Amino acid sequence: ILRRLVDVGCDVTVVPASATAAQVEALKPDGIFLSNGPGDPEGVPYAVEAIRQLIGHRPIFGICLGHQILGLALGLKTYKLKFGHHGANHPVMDLRTRRVEITSQNHNFAVAMAHSISVPEQLPIIETSFGQVLVTHLSLNDCSIEGLASVDHPVFSVQYHPEASPGPHDSAYLFTRFIQLMEKQHD
């Protein structure tokens, strides 16, 4: 992940998961990247609260556990998958482009929708306390949420590991999108 961020031009500073919003803001980052990690996202309420406070202040990109934490910070719920998603051959559809990406995954929890969905014609929208959140990516194996984007804030996330390159470069555009959000913030 660090290599991918450096490859697209980022200077990276790593902070611990326990960093507060104030500690992160003191660094004056151009953007905030939420990485993967183990376990139940509801087990790190301090991280959820810190991210909730940072939404709207800086562009945020989350993957895997970072996606789940961002979902919770936006007011969504998470749940434990029956078997989890593990391996390097999971098909995920980007609902904006209708393109299928082959992804690498290793997680037991997912962000929940209020109702089950199949591959929709239009992007599903979830109303939250932070405004509207779009479901941008969907698992083609079980229709679980694989990507989110805020309509009102420069925030997006994916459940899978775009840095793992199982596709091999199917998901590289996500790092470029993050750079574009940071550049737009400076305009």
Short mmCIF file of C-alpha atoms in Angstrom, two decimals:
data_model
loop_
_atom_site.label_atom_id
_atom_site.label_comp_id
_atom_site.label_asym_id
_atom_site.label_seq_id
_atom_site.Cartn_x
_atom_site.Cartn_y
_atom_site.Cartn_z
CA ILE A 1 0.00 0.00 0.00
CA LEU A 2 2.76 2.43 0.93
CA ARG A 3 4.59 1.64 -2.31
CA ARG A 4 1.43 2.26 -4.36
CA LEU A 5 0.87 5.62 -2.67
CA VAL A 6 4.49 6.64 -3.27
CA ASP A 7 4.23 5.46 -6.90
CA VAL A 8 1.40 7.95 -7.51
CA GLY A 9 3.37 10.81 -5.93
CA CYS A 10 2.44 10.78 -2.25
CA ASP A 11 4.71 11.62 0.64
CA VAL A 12 3.42 9.20 3.26
CA THR A 13 3.31 9.63 7.03
CA VAL A 14 2.05 6.62 8.97
CA VAL A 15 0.13 7.22 12.18
CA PRO A 16 -1.12 4.60 14.64
CA ALA A 17 -4.74 3.46 14.53
CA SER A 18 -5.24 5.18 17.88
CA ALA A 19 -4.39 8.63 16.46
CA THR A 20 -7.05 11.23 17.23
CA ALA A 21 -8.59 13.56 14.66
CA ALA A 22 -6.65 16.44 16.23
CA GLN A 23 -3.35 14.56 15.92
CA VAL A 24 -4.04 13.81 12.26
CA GLU A 25 -5.14 17.40 11.52
CA ALA A 26 -1.95 18.71 13.19
CA LEU A 27 0.03 16.97 10.42
CA LYS A 28 -1.89 19.01 7.79
CA PRO A 29 -2.18 16.08 5.37
CA ASP A 30 -3.48 16.54 1.84
CA GLY A 31 -5.47 13.35 2.27
CA ILE A 32 -6.12 10.50 4.67
CA PHE A 33 -5.72 6.85 3.73
CA LEU A 34 -7.37 4.20 5.93
CA SER A 35 -5.59 0.89 5.58
CA ASN A 36 -6.56 -2.71 6.10
CA GLY A 37 -6.30 -4.52 9.40
CA PRO A 38 -7.70 -7.46 11.30
CA GLY A 39 -10.94 -7.99 13.11
CA ASP A 40 -14.31 -6.49 13.82
CA PRO A 41 -14.58 -2.81 12.81
CA GLU A 42 -16.92 -2.17 15.73
CA GLY A 43 -14.01 -3.13 18.01
CA VAL A 44 -12.22 0.14 17.21
CA PRO A 45 -14.75 2.85 18.16
CA TYR A 46 -11.91 5.35 18.72
CA ALA A 47 -10.91 5.04 15.04
CA VAL A 48 -14.53 5.39 13.90
CA GLU A 49 -14.92 8.55 15.99
CA ALA A 50 -11.64 10.04 14.71
CA ILE A 51 -12.67 9.44 11.09
CA ARG A 52 -16.16 10.81 11.73
CA GLN A 53 -14.51 14.06 12.88
CA LEU A 54 -12.23 14.16 9.80
CA ILE A 55 -14.98 13.68 7.19
CA GLY A 56 -15.35 16.88 5.22
CA HIS A 57 -11.93 18.24 6.21
CA ARG A 58 -9.70 16.15 3.97
CA PRO A 59 -10.15 13.62 1.16
CA ILE A 60 -10.34 10.11 2.60
CA PHE A 61 -9.73 6.76 0.88
CA GLY A 62 -10.25 3.51 2.79
CA ILE A 63 -9.64 -0.13 1.94
CA CYS A 64 -10.78 -3.32 3.70
CA LEU A 65 -11.00 -2.52 7.44
CA GLY A 66 -10.61 1.15 6.45
CA HIS A 67 -13.70 0.76 4.25
CA GLN A 68 -15.66 -0.73 7.15
CA ILE A 69 -14.50 1.98 9.59
CA LEU A 70 -15.43 4.66 7.07
CA GLY A 71 -18.86 3.03 6.63
CA LEU A 72 -19.41 3.14 10.39
CA ALA A 73 -18.18 6.75 10.56
CA LEU A 74 -20.71 7.67 7.86
CA GLY A 75 -23.50 6.16 9.95
CA LEU A 76 -23.82 2.76 8.27
CA LYS A 77 -23.76 -0.64 9.98
CA THR A 78 -21.48 -3.65 9.56
CA TYR A 79 -22.12 -7.36 9.93
CA LYS A 80 -20.15 -10.60 10.12
CA LEU A 81 -20.16 -12.61 6.90
CA LYS A 82 -21.11 -16.28 7.18
CA PHE A 83 -17.84 -17.46 5.62
CA GLY A 84 -15.88 -14.30 4.90
CA HIS A 85 -14.17 -13.36 1.66
CA HIS A 86 -10.69 -14.81 1.29
CA GLY A 87 -8.52 -15.27 -1.80
CA ALA A 88 -7.37 -13.57 -4.97
CA ASN A 89 -10.14 -14.30 -7.44
CA HIS A 90 -13.24 -12.37 -6.31
CA PRO A 91 -15.21 -10.63 -9.08
CA VAL A 92 -16.39 -7.13 -8.16
CA MET A 93 -18.39 -4.80 -10.41
CA ASP A 94 -17.72 -1.08 -10.45
CA LEU A 95 -21.34 0.03 -10.76
CA ARG A 96 -20.36 3.37 -12.33
CA THR A 97 -18.53 1.82 -15.28
CA ARG A 98 -20.13 -1.68 -15.22
CA ARG A 99 -16.57 -3.00 -15.43
CA VAL A 100 -15.71 -6.19 -13.54
CA GLU A 101 -12.48 -6.24 -11.55
CA ILE A 102 -10.79 -9.37 -10.25
CA THR A 103 -9.93 -8.60 -6.64
CA SER A 104 -7.99 -9.95 -3.70
CA GLN A 105 -9.89 -10.12 -0.42
CA ASN A 106 -9.31 -11.16 3.18
CA HIS A 107 -12.07 -10.08 5.55
CA ASN A 108 -14.89 -11.47 7.69
CA PHE A 109 -17.05 -8.33 8.03
CA ALA A 110 -18.92 -6.17 5.52
CA VAL A 111 -20.85 -2.90 5.37
CA ALA A 112 -24.61 -3.55 5.50
CA MET A 113 -27.44 -2.33 3.29
CA ALA A 114 -30.93 -1.93 4.72
CA HIS A 115 -32.16 -4.43 2.15
CA SER A 116 -30.56 -6.99 -0.14
CA ILE A 117 -29.74 -5.95 -3.68
CA SER A 118 -28.69 -7.54 -6.92
CA VAL A 119 -26.74 -5.76 -9.63
CA PRO A 120 -28.84 -2.58 -10.06
CA GLU A 121 -29.32 -0.38 -13.12
CA GLN A 122 -28.48 2.75 -11.11
CA LEU A 123 -26.16 3.35 -8.18
CA PRO A 124 -27.92 2.53 -4.90
CA ILE A 125 -28.04 5.54 -2.57
CA ILE A 126 -28.05 5.24 1.22
CA GLU A 127 -29.21 8.21 3.31
CA THR A 128 -26.96 8.75 6.35
CA SER A 129 -26.32 11.39 8.98
CA PHE A 130 -23.51 12.65 6.69
CA GLY A 131 -25.75 12.92 3.64
CA GLN A 132 -26.01 10.53 0.73
CA VAL A 133 -23.63 7.62 0.26
CA LEU A 134 -23.43 5.78 -3.05
CA VAL A 135 -22.79 2.05 -3.31
CA THR A 136 -20.14 2.09 -6.06
CA HIS A 137 -18.92 -1.52 -6.10
CA LEU A 138 -20.72 -4.82 -5.57
CA SER A 139 -19.49 -8.38 -5.09
CA LEU A 140 -20.68 -10.57 -7.95
CA ASN A 141 -20.43 -13.62 -5.66
CA ASP A 142 -22.85 -12.53 -2.92
CA CYS A 143 -23.93 -8.93 -3.80
CA SER A 144 -22.28 -7.52 -0.67
CA ILE A 145 -21.12 -3.90 -0.72
CA GLU A 146 -17.57 -3.62 -2.07
CA GLY A 147 -17.32 0.15 -2.49
CA LEU A 148 -18.79 3.40 -1.18
CA ALA A 149 -18.52 7.08 -2.07
CA SER A 150 -19.99 10.10 -0.34
CA VAL A 151 -22.05 12.42 -2.52
CA ASP A 152 -21.34 15.37 -0.20
CA HIS A 153 -17.70 14.84 0.83
CA PRO A 154 -14.45 13.76 -0.93
CA VAL A 155 -14.61 10.30 0.62
CA PHE A 156 -14.58 6.83 -0.95
CA SER A 157 -13.61 3.29 -0.08
CA VAL A 158 -13.41 -0.29 -1.32
CA GLN A 159 -13.68 -3.53 0.61
CA TYR A 160 -11.02 -5.35 -1.40
CA HIS A 161 -7.25 -4.88 -1.73
CA PRO A 162 -6.50 -2.75 -4.82
CA GLU A 163 -2.78 -2.87 -4.04
CA ALA A 164 -2.67 -6.69 -4.35
CA SER A 165 -3.10 -6.55 -8.15
CA PRO A 166 -4.77 -9.91 -8.78
CA GLY A 167 -6.26 -8.44 -11.96
CA PRO A 168 -3.23 -7.46 -12.33
CA HIS A 169 -3.93 -3.72 -12.68
CA ASP A 170 -7.74 -3.68 -12.56
CA SER A 171 -7.91 -1.46 -9.48
CA ALA A 172 -4.91 0.87 -9.97
CA TYR A 173 -7.29 3.70 -10.92
CA LEU A 174 -8.39 3.98 -7.27
CA PHE A 175 -5.02 5.40 -6.21
CA THR A 176 -5.19 7.90 -9.10
CA ARG A 177 -8.73 8.88 -8.02
CA PHE A 178 -7.39 9.59 -4.50
CA ILE A 179 -4.65 11.85 -5.95
CA GLN A 180 -7.25 13.69 -8.04
CA LEU A 181 -9.41 14.33 -4.95
CA MET A 182 -6.41 15.77 -3.10
CA GLU A 183 -5.47 17.97 -6.07
CA LYS A 184 -9.05 19.21 -6.39
CA GLN A 185 -9.02 20.12 -2.68
CA HIS A 186 -6.09 22.46 -3.40
CA ASP A 187 -7.82 24.19 -6.36
#
